[in-house]
PDB file of N, CA and C in Angstrom:
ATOM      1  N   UNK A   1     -56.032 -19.394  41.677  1.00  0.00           N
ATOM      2  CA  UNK A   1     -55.680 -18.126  41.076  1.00  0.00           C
ATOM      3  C   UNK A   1     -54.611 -17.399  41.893  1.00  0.00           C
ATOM      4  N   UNK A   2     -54.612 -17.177  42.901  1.00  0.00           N
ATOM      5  CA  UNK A   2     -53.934 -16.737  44.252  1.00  0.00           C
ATOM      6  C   UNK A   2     -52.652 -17.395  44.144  1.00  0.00           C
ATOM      7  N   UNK A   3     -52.369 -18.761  43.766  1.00  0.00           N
ATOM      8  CA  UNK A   3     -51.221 -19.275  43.843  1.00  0.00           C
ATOM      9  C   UNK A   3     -50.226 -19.102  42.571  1.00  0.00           C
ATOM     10  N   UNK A   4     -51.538 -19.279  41.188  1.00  0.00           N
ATOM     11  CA  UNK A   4     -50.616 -18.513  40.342  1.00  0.00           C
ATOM     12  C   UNK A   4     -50.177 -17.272  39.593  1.00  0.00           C
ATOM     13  N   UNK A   5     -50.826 -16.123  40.656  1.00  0.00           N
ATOM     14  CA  UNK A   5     -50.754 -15.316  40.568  1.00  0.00           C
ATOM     15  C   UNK A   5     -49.039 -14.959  41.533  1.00  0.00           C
ATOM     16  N   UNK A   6     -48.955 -15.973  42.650  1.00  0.00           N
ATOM     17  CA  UNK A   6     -48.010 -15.443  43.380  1.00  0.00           C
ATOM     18  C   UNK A   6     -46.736 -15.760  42.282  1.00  0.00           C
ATOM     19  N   UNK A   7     -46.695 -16.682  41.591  1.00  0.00           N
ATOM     20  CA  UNK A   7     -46.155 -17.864  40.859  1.00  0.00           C
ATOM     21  C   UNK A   7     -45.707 -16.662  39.764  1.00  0.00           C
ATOM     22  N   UNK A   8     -45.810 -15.365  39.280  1.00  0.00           N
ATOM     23  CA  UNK A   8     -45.603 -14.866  38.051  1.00  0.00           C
ATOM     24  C   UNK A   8     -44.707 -13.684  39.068  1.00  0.00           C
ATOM     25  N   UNK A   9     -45.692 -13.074  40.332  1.00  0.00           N
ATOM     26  CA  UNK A   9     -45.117 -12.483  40.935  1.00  0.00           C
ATOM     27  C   UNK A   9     -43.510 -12.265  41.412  1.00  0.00           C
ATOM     28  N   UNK A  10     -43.464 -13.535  41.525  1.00  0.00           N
ATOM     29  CA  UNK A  10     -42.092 -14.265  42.245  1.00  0.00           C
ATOM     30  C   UNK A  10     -41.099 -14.400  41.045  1.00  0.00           C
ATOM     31  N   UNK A  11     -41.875 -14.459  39.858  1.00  0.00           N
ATOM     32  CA  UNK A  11     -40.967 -14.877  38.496  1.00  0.00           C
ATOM     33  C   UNK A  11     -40.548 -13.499  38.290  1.00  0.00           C
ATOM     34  N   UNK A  12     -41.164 -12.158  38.676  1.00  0.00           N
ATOM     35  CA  UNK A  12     -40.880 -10.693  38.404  1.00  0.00           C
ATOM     36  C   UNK A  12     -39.818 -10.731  38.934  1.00  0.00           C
ATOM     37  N   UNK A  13     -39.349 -11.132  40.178  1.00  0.00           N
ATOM     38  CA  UNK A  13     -38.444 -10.379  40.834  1.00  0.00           C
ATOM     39  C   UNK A  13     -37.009 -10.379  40.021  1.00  0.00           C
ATOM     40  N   UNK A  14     -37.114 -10.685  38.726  1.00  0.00           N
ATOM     41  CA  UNK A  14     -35.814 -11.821  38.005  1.00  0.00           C
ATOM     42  C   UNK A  14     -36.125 -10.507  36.556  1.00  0.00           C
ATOM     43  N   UNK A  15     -37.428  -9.928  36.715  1.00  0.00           N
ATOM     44  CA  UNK A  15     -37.533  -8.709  35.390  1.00  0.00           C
ATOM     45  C   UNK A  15     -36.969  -7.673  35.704  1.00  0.00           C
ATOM     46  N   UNK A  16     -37.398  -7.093  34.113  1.00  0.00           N
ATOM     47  CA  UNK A  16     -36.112  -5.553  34.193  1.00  0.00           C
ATOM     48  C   UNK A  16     -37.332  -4.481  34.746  1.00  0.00           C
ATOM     49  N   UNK A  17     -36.906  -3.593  35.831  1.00  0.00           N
ATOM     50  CA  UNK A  17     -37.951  -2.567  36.076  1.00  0.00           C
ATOM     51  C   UNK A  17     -38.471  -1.975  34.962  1.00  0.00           C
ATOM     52  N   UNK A  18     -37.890  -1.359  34.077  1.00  0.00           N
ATOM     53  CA  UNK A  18     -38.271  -0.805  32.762  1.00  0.00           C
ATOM     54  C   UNK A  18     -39.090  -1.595  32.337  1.00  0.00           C
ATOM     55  N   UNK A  19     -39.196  -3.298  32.118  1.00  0.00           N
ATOM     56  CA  UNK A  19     -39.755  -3.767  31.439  1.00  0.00           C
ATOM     57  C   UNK A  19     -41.471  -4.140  31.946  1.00  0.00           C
ATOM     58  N   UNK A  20     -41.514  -4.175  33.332  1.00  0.00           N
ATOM     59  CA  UNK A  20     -42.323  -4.643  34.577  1.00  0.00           C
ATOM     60  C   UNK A  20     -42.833  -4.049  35.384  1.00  0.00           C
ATOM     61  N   UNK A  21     -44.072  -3.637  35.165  1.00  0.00           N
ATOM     62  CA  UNK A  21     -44.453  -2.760  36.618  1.00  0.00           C
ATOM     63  C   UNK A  21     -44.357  -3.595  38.239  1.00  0.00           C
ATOM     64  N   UNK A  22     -44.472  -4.526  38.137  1.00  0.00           N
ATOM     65  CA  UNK A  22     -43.980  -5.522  39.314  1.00  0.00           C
ATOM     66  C   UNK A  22     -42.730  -5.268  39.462  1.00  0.00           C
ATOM     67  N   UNK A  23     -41.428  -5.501  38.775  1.00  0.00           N
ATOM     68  CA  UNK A  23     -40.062  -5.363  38.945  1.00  0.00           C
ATOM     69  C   UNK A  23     -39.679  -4.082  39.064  1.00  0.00           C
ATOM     70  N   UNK A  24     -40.635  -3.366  39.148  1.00  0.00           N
ATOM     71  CA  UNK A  24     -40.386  -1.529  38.943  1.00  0.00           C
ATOM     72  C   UNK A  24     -40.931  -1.178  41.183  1.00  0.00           C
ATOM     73  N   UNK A  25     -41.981  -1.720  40.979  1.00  0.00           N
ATOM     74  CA  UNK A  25     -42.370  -1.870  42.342  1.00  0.00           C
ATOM     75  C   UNK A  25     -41.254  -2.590  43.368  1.00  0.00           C
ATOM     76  N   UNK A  26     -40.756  -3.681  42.793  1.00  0.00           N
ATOM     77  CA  UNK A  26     -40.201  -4.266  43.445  1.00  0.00           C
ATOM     78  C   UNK A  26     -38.233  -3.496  44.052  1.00  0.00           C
ATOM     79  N   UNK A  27     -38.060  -2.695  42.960  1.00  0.00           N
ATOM     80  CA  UNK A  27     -36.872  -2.181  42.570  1.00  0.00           C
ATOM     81  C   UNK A  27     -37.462  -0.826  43.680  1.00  0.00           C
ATOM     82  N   UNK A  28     -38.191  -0.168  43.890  1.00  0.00           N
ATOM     83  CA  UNK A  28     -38.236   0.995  44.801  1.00  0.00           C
ATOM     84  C   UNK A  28     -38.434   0.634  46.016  1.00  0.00           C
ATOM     85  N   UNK A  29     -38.369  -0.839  46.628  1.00  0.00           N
ATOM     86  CA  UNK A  29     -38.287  -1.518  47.636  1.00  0.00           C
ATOM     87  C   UNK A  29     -39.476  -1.107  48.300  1.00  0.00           C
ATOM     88  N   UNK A  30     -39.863  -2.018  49.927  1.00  0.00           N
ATOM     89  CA  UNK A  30     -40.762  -1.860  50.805  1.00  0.00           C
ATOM     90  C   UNK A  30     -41.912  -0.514  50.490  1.00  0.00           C
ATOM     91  N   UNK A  31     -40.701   0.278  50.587  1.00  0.00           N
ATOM     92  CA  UNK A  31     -42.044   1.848  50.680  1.00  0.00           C
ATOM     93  C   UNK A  31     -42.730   2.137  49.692  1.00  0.00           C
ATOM     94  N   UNK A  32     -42.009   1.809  48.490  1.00  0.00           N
ATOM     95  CA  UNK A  32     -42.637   1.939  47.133  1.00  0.00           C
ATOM     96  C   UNK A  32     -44.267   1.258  47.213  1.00  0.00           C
ATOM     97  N   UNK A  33     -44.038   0.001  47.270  1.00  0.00           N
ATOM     98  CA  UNK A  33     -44.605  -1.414  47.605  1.00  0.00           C
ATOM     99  C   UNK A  33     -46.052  -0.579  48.734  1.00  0.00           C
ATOM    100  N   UNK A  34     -45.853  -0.189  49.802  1.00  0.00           N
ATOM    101  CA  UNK A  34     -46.594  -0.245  50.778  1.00  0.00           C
ATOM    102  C   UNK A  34     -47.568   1.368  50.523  1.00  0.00           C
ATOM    103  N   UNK A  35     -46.616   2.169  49.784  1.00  0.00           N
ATOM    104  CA  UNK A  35     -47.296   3.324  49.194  1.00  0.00           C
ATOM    105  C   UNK A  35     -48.007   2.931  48.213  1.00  0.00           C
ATOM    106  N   UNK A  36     -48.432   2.126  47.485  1.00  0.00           N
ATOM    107  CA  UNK A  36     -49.004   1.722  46.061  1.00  0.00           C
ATOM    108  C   UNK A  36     -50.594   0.825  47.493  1.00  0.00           C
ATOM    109  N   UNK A  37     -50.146  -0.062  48.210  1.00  0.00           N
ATOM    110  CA  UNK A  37     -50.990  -0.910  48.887  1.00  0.00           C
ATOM    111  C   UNK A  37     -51.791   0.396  50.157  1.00  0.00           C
ATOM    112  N   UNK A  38     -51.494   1.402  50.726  1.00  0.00           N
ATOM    113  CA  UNK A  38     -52.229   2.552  50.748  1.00  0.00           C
ATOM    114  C   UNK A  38     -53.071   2.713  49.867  1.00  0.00           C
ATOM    115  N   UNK A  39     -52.752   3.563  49.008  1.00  0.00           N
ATOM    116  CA  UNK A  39     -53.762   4.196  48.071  1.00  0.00           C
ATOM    117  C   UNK A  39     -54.572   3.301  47.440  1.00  0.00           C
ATOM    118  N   UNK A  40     -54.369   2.059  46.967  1.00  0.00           N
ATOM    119  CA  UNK A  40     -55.491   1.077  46.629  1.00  0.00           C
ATOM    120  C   UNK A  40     -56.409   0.395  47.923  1.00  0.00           C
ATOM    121  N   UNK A  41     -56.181   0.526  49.285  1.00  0.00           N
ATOM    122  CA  UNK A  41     -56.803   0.770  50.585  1.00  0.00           C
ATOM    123  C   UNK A  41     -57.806   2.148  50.526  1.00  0.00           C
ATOM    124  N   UNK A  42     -57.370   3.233  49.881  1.00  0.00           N
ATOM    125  CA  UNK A  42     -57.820   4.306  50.192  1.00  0.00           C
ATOM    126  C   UNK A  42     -58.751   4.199  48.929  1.00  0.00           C
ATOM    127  N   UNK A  43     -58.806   3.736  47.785  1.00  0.00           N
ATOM    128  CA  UNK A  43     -59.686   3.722  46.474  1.00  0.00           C
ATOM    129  C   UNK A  43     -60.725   2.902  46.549  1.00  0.00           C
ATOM    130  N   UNK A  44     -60.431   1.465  47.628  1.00  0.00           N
ATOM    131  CA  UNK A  44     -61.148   0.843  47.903  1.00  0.00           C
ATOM    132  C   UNK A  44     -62.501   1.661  48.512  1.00  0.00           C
ATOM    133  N   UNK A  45     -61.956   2.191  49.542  1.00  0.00           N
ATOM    134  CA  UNK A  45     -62.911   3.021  50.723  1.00  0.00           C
ATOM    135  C   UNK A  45     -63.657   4.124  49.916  1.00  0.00           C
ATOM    136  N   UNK A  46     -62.578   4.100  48.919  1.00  0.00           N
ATOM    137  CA  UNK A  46     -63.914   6.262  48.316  1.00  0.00           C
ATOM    138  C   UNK A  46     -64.924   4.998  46.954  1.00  0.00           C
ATOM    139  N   UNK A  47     -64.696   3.688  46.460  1.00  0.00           N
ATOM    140  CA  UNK A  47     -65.980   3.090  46.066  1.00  0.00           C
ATOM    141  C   UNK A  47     -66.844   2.526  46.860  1.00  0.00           C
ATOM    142  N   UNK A  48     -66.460   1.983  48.184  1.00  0.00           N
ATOM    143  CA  UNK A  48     -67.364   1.463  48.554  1.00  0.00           C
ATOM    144  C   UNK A  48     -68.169   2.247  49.558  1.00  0.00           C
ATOM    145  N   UNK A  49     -67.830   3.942  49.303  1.00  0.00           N
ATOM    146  CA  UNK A  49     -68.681   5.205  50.021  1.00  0.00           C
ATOM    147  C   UNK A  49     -69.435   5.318  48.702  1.00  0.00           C
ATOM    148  N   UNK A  50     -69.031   5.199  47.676  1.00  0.00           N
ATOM    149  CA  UNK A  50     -70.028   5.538  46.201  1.00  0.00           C
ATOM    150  C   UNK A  50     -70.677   4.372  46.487  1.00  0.00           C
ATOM    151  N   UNK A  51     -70.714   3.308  46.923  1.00  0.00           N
ATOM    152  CA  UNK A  51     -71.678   2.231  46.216  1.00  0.00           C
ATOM    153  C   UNK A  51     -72.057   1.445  45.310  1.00  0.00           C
ATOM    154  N   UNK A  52     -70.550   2.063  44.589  1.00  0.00           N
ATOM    155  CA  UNK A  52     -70.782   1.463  42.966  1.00  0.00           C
ATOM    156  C   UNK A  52     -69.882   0.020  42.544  1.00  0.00           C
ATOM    157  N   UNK A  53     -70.603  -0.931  42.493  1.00  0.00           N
ATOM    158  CA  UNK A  53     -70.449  -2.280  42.592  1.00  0.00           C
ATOM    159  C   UNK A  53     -69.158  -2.166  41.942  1.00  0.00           C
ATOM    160  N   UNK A  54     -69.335  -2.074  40.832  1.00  0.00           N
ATOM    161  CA  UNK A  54     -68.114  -2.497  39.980  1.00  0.00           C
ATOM    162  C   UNK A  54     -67.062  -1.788  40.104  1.00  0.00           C
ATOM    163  N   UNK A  55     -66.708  -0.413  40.765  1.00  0.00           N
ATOM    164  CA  UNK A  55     -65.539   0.286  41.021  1.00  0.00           C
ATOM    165  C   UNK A  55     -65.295  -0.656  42.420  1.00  0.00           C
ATOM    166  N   UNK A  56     -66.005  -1.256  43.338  1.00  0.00           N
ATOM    167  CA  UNK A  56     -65.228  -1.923  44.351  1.00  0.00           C
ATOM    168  C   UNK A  56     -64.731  -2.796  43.794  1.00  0.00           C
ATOM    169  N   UNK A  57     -65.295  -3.841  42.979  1.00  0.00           N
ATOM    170  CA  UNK A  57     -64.933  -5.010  42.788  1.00  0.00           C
ATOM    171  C   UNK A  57     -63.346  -4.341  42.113  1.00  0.00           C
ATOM    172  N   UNK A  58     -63.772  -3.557  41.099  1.00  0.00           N
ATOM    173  CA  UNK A  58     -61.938  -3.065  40.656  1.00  0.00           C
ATOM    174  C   UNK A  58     -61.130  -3.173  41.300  1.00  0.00           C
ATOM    175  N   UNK A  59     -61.624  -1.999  42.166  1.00  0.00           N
ATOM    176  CA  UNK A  59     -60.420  -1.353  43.380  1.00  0.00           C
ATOM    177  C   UNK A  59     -60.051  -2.515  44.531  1.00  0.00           C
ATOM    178  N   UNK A  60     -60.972  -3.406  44.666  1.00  0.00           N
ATOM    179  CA  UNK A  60     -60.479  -4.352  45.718  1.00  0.00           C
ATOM    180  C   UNK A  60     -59.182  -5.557  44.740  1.00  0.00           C
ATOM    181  N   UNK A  61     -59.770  -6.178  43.561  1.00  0.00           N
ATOM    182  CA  UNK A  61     -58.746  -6.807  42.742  1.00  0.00           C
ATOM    183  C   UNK A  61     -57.640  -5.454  43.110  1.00  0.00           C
ATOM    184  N   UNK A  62     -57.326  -4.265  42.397  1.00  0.00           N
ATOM    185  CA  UNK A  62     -56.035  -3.720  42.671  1.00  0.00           C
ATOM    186  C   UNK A  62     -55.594  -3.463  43.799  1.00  0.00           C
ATOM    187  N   UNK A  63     -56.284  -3.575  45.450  1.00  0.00           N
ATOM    188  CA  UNK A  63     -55.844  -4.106  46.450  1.00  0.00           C
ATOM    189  C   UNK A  63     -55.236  -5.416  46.847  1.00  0.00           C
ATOM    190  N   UNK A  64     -56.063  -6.450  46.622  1.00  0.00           N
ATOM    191  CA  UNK A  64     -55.200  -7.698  46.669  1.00  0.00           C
ATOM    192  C   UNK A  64     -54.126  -8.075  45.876  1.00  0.00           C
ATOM    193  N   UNK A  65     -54.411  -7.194  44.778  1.00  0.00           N
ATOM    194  CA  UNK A  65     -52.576  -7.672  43.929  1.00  0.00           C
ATOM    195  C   UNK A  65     -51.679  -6.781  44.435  1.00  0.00           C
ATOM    196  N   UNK A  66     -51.941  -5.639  44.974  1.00  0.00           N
ATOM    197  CA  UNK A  66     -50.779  -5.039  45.262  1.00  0.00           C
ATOM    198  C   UNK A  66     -50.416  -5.523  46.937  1.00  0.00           C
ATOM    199  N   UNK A  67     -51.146  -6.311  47.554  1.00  0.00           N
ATOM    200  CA  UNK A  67     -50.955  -6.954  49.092  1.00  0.00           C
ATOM    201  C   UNK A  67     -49.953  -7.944  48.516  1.00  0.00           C
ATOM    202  N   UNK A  68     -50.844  -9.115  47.581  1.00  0.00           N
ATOM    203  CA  UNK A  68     -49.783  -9.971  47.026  1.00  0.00           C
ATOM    204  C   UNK A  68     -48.057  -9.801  46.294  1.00  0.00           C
ATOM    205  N   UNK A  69     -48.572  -8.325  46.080  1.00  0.00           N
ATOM    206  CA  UNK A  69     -46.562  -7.848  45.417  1.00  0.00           C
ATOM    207  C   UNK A  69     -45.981  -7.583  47.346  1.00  0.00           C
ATOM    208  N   UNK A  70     -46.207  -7.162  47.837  1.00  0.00           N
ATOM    209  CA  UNK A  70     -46.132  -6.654  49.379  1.00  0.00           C
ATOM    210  C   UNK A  70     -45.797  -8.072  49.877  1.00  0.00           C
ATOM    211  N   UNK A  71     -46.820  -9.457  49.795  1.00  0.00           N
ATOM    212  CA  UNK A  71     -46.408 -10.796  50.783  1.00  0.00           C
ATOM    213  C   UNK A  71     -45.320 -11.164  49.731  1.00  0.00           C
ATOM    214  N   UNK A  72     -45.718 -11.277  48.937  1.00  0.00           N
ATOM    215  CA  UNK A  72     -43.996 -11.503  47.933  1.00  0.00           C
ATOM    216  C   UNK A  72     -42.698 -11.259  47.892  1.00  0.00           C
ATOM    217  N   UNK A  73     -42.904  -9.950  48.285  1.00  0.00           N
ATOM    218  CA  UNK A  73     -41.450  -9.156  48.532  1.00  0.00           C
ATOM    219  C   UNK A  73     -41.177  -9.595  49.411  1.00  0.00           C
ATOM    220  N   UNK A  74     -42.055  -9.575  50.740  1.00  0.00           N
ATOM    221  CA  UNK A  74     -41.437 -10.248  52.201  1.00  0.00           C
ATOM    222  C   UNK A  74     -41.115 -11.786  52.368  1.00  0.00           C
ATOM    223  N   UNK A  75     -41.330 -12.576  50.874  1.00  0.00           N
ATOM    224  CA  UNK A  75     -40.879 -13.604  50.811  1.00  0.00           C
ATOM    225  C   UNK A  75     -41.994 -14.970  51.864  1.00  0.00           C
ATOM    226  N   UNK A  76     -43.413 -14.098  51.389  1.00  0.00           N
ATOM    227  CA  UNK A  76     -44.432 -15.229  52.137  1.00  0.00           C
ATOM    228  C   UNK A  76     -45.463 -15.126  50.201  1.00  0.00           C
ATOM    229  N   UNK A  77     -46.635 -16.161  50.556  1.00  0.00           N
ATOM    230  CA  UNK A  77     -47.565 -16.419  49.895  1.00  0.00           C
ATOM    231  C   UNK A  77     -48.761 -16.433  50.538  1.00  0.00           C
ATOM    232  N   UNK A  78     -49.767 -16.617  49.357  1.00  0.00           N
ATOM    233  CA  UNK A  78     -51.116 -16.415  49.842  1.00  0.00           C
ATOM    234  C   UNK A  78     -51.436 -17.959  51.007  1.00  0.00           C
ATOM    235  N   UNK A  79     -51.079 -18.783  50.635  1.00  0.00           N
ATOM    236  CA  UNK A  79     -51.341 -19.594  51.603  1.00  0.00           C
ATOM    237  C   UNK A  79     -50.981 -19.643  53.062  1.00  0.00           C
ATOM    238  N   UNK A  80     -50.501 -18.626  53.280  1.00  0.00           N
ATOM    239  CA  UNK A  80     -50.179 -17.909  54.886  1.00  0.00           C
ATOM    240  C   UNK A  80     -51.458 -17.181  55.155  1.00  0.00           C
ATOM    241  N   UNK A  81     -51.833 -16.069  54.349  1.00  0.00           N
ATOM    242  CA  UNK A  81     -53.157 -15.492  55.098  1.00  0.00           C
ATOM    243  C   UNK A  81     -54.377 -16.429  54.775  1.00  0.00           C
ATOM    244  N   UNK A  82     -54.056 -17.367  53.722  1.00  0.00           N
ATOM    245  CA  UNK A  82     -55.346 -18.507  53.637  1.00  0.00           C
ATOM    246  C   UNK A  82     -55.410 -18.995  54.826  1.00  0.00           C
ATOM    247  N   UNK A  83     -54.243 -19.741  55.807  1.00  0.00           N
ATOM    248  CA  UNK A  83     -54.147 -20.577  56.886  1.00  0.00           C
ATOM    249  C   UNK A  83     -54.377 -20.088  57.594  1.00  0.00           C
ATOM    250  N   UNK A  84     -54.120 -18.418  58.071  1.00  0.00           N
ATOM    251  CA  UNK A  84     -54.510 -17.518  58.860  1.00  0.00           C
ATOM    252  C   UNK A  84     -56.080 -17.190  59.290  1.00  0.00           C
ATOM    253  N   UNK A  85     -56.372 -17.354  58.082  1.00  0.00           N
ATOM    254  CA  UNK A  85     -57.745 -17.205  57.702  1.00  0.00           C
ATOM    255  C   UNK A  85     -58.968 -18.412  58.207  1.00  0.00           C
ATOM    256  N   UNK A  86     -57.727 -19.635  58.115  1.00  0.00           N
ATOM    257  CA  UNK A  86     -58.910 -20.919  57.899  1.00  0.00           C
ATOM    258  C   UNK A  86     -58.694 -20.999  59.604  1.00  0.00           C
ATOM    259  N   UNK A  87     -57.803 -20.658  60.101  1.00  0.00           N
ATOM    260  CA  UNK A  87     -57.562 -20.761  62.026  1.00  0.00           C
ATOM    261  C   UNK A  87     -58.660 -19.858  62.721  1.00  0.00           C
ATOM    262  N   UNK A  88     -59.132 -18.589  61.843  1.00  0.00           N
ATOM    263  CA  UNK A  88     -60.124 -17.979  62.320  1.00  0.00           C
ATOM    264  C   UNK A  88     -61.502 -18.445  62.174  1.00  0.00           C
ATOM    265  N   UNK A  89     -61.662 -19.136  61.292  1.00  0.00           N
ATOM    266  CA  UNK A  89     -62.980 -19.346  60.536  1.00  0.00           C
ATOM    267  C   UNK A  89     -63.901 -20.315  61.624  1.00  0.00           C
ATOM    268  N   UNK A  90     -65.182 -19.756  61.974  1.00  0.00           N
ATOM    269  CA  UNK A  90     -65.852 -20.164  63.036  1.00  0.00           C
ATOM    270  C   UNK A  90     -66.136 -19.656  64.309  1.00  0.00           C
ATOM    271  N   UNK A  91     -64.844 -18.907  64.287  1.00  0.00           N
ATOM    272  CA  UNK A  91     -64.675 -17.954  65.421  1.00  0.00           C
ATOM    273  C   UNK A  91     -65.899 -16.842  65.533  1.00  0.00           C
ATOM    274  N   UNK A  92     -66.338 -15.894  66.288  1.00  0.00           N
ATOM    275  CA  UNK A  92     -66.799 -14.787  66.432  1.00  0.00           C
ATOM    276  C   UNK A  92     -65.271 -13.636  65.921  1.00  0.00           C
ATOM    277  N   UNK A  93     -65.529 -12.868  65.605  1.00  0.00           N
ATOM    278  CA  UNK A  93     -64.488 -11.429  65.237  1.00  0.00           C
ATOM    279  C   UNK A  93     -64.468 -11.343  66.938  1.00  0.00           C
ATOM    280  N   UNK A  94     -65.500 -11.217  67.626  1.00  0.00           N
ATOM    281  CA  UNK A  94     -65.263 -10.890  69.457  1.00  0.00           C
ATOM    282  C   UNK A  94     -63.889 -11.805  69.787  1.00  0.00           C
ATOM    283  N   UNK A  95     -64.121 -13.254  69.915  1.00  0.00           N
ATOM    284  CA  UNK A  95     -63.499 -14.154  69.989  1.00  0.00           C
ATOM    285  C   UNK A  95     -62.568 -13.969  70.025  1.00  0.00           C
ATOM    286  N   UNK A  96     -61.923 -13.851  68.386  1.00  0.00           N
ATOM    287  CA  UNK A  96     -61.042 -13.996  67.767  1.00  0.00           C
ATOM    288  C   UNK A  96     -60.105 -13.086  68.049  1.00  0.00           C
ATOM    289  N   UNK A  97     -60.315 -11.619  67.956  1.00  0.00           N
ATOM    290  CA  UNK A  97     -59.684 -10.156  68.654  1.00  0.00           C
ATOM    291  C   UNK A  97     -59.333 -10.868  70.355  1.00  0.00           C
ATOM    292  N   UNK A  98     -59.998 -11.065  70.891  1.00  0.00           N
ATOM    293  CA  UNK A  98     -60.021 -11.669  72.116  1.00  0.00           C
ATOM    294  C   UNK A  98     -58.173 -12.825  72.462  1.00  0.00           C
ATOM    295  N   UNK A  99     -58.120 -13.430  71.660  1.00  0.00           N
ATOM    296  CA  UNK A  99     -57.187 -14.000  71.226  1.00  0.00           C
ATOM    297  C   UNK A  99     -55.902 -14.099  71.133  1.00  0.00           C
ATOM    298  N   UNK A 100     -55.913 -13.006  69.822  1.00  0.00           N
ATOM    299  CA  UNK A 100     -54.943 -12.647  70.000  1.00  0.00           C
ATOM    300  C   UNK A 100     -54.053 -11.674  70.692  1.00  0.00           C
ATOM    301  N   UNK A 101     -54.492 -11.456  71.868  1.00  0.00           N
ATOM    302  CA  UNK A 101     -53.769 -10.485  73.281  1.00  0.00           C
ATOM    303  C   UNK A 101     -53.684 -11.828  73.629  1.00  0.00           C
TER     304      UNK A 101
END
């Protein structure tokens, strides 16, 4: 899903902003991009202070797609924080923080 999700992403950058909320994001460059990936950080946090299952599960999907318009723009994919991910896996979080200093 992750891959072809990046896969439509990447096909935006080629749409008309008017036509694309991706190509509209993409057209107000970085800050646009990183202001949209805030506030779905911050929507995340006020559901998962409510508790209410299904507004996280929302708000986290509209976090990871708007991370994924963000690794896109910078011209990476999900299989960078997958690999990132799979180098940690096993580790302690102690460990791992440990590490990377």
């Amino acid at each position: 899903m992750l891959t072809e999700l990046a896969e439509v992403l990447e096909a935006r950058k080629q749409a008309d902003p008017k036509q694309s909320y991706v190509a509209s994001l993409y057209a107000g460059g970085v800050d646009k991009i990183l202001k949209k990936v805030g506030e779905e950080a911050t929507e995340v946090v006020m559901a998962g202070k409510d508790g209410d299952a299904q507004a996280i599960i929302g708000e986290t999907a509209d976090l990871w797609f708007h991370s994924m318009v963000l690794l896109c723009h910078q011209g990476l994919g999900p299989e960078a924080v997958l690999d990132e991910l799979a180098s940690r896996f096993g580790l302690s979080g102690l460990e791992e923080k440990a590490n990377r200093s």
